C-alpha angles and dihedrals in degrees: 000000000000122000126219092207100118086058097053100079098045091044092052090044094051090046092054091045087052093048092044084047085227114157119275129185114192113200120188122151095220110077098202089055093045092052081047092051093041091056094048093053090053093050093045094085097039133174089033117080116242119231099211124113095248118214111168096190118027126178137157098266090060101119088236097049103103090041091052094041087054103048087045095056092046085044087234098123110152090212133016108265117222099189134172119208143168092195116103091200092061097041082055101043088045102039089062084073102029147021117282117212105206115201123181123243097218130057108223111219125210118220117220113195118189142158120244118228080259092061090253116148109234114196113193130186113215116183110234117228115266117252111214122170133192128222152093137317091288090072093064093067113114111252 
């Protein structure tokens, strides 16, 4: 049986940030997973309407990027920002002024091998739980 225990602390912190209308950037290099996470975050506070400027896929090519990055650096955003990106430059730039939720792009698998009573070796692949973490720009550096 898999446990979601590693997610509890992160989900609680993300939920609090959303409820308190704090700005948050979500970084994930997989665009499909990023879109799923962004829609899930939006629905996390349902039925309440979040007050965030919701940008599920924010890039440097967005027409408002320069204005938002400058306002974030000066801590003068008119409304809280909830932005998703798969560009490390955007996450690092905005992460200097707000929290960044880093979601791993791949889900690791654990292989469990066991012998059945008949002596047959059974191999089962179990997806390991995601281990997202939240923090500033120092979490974006390659490990």
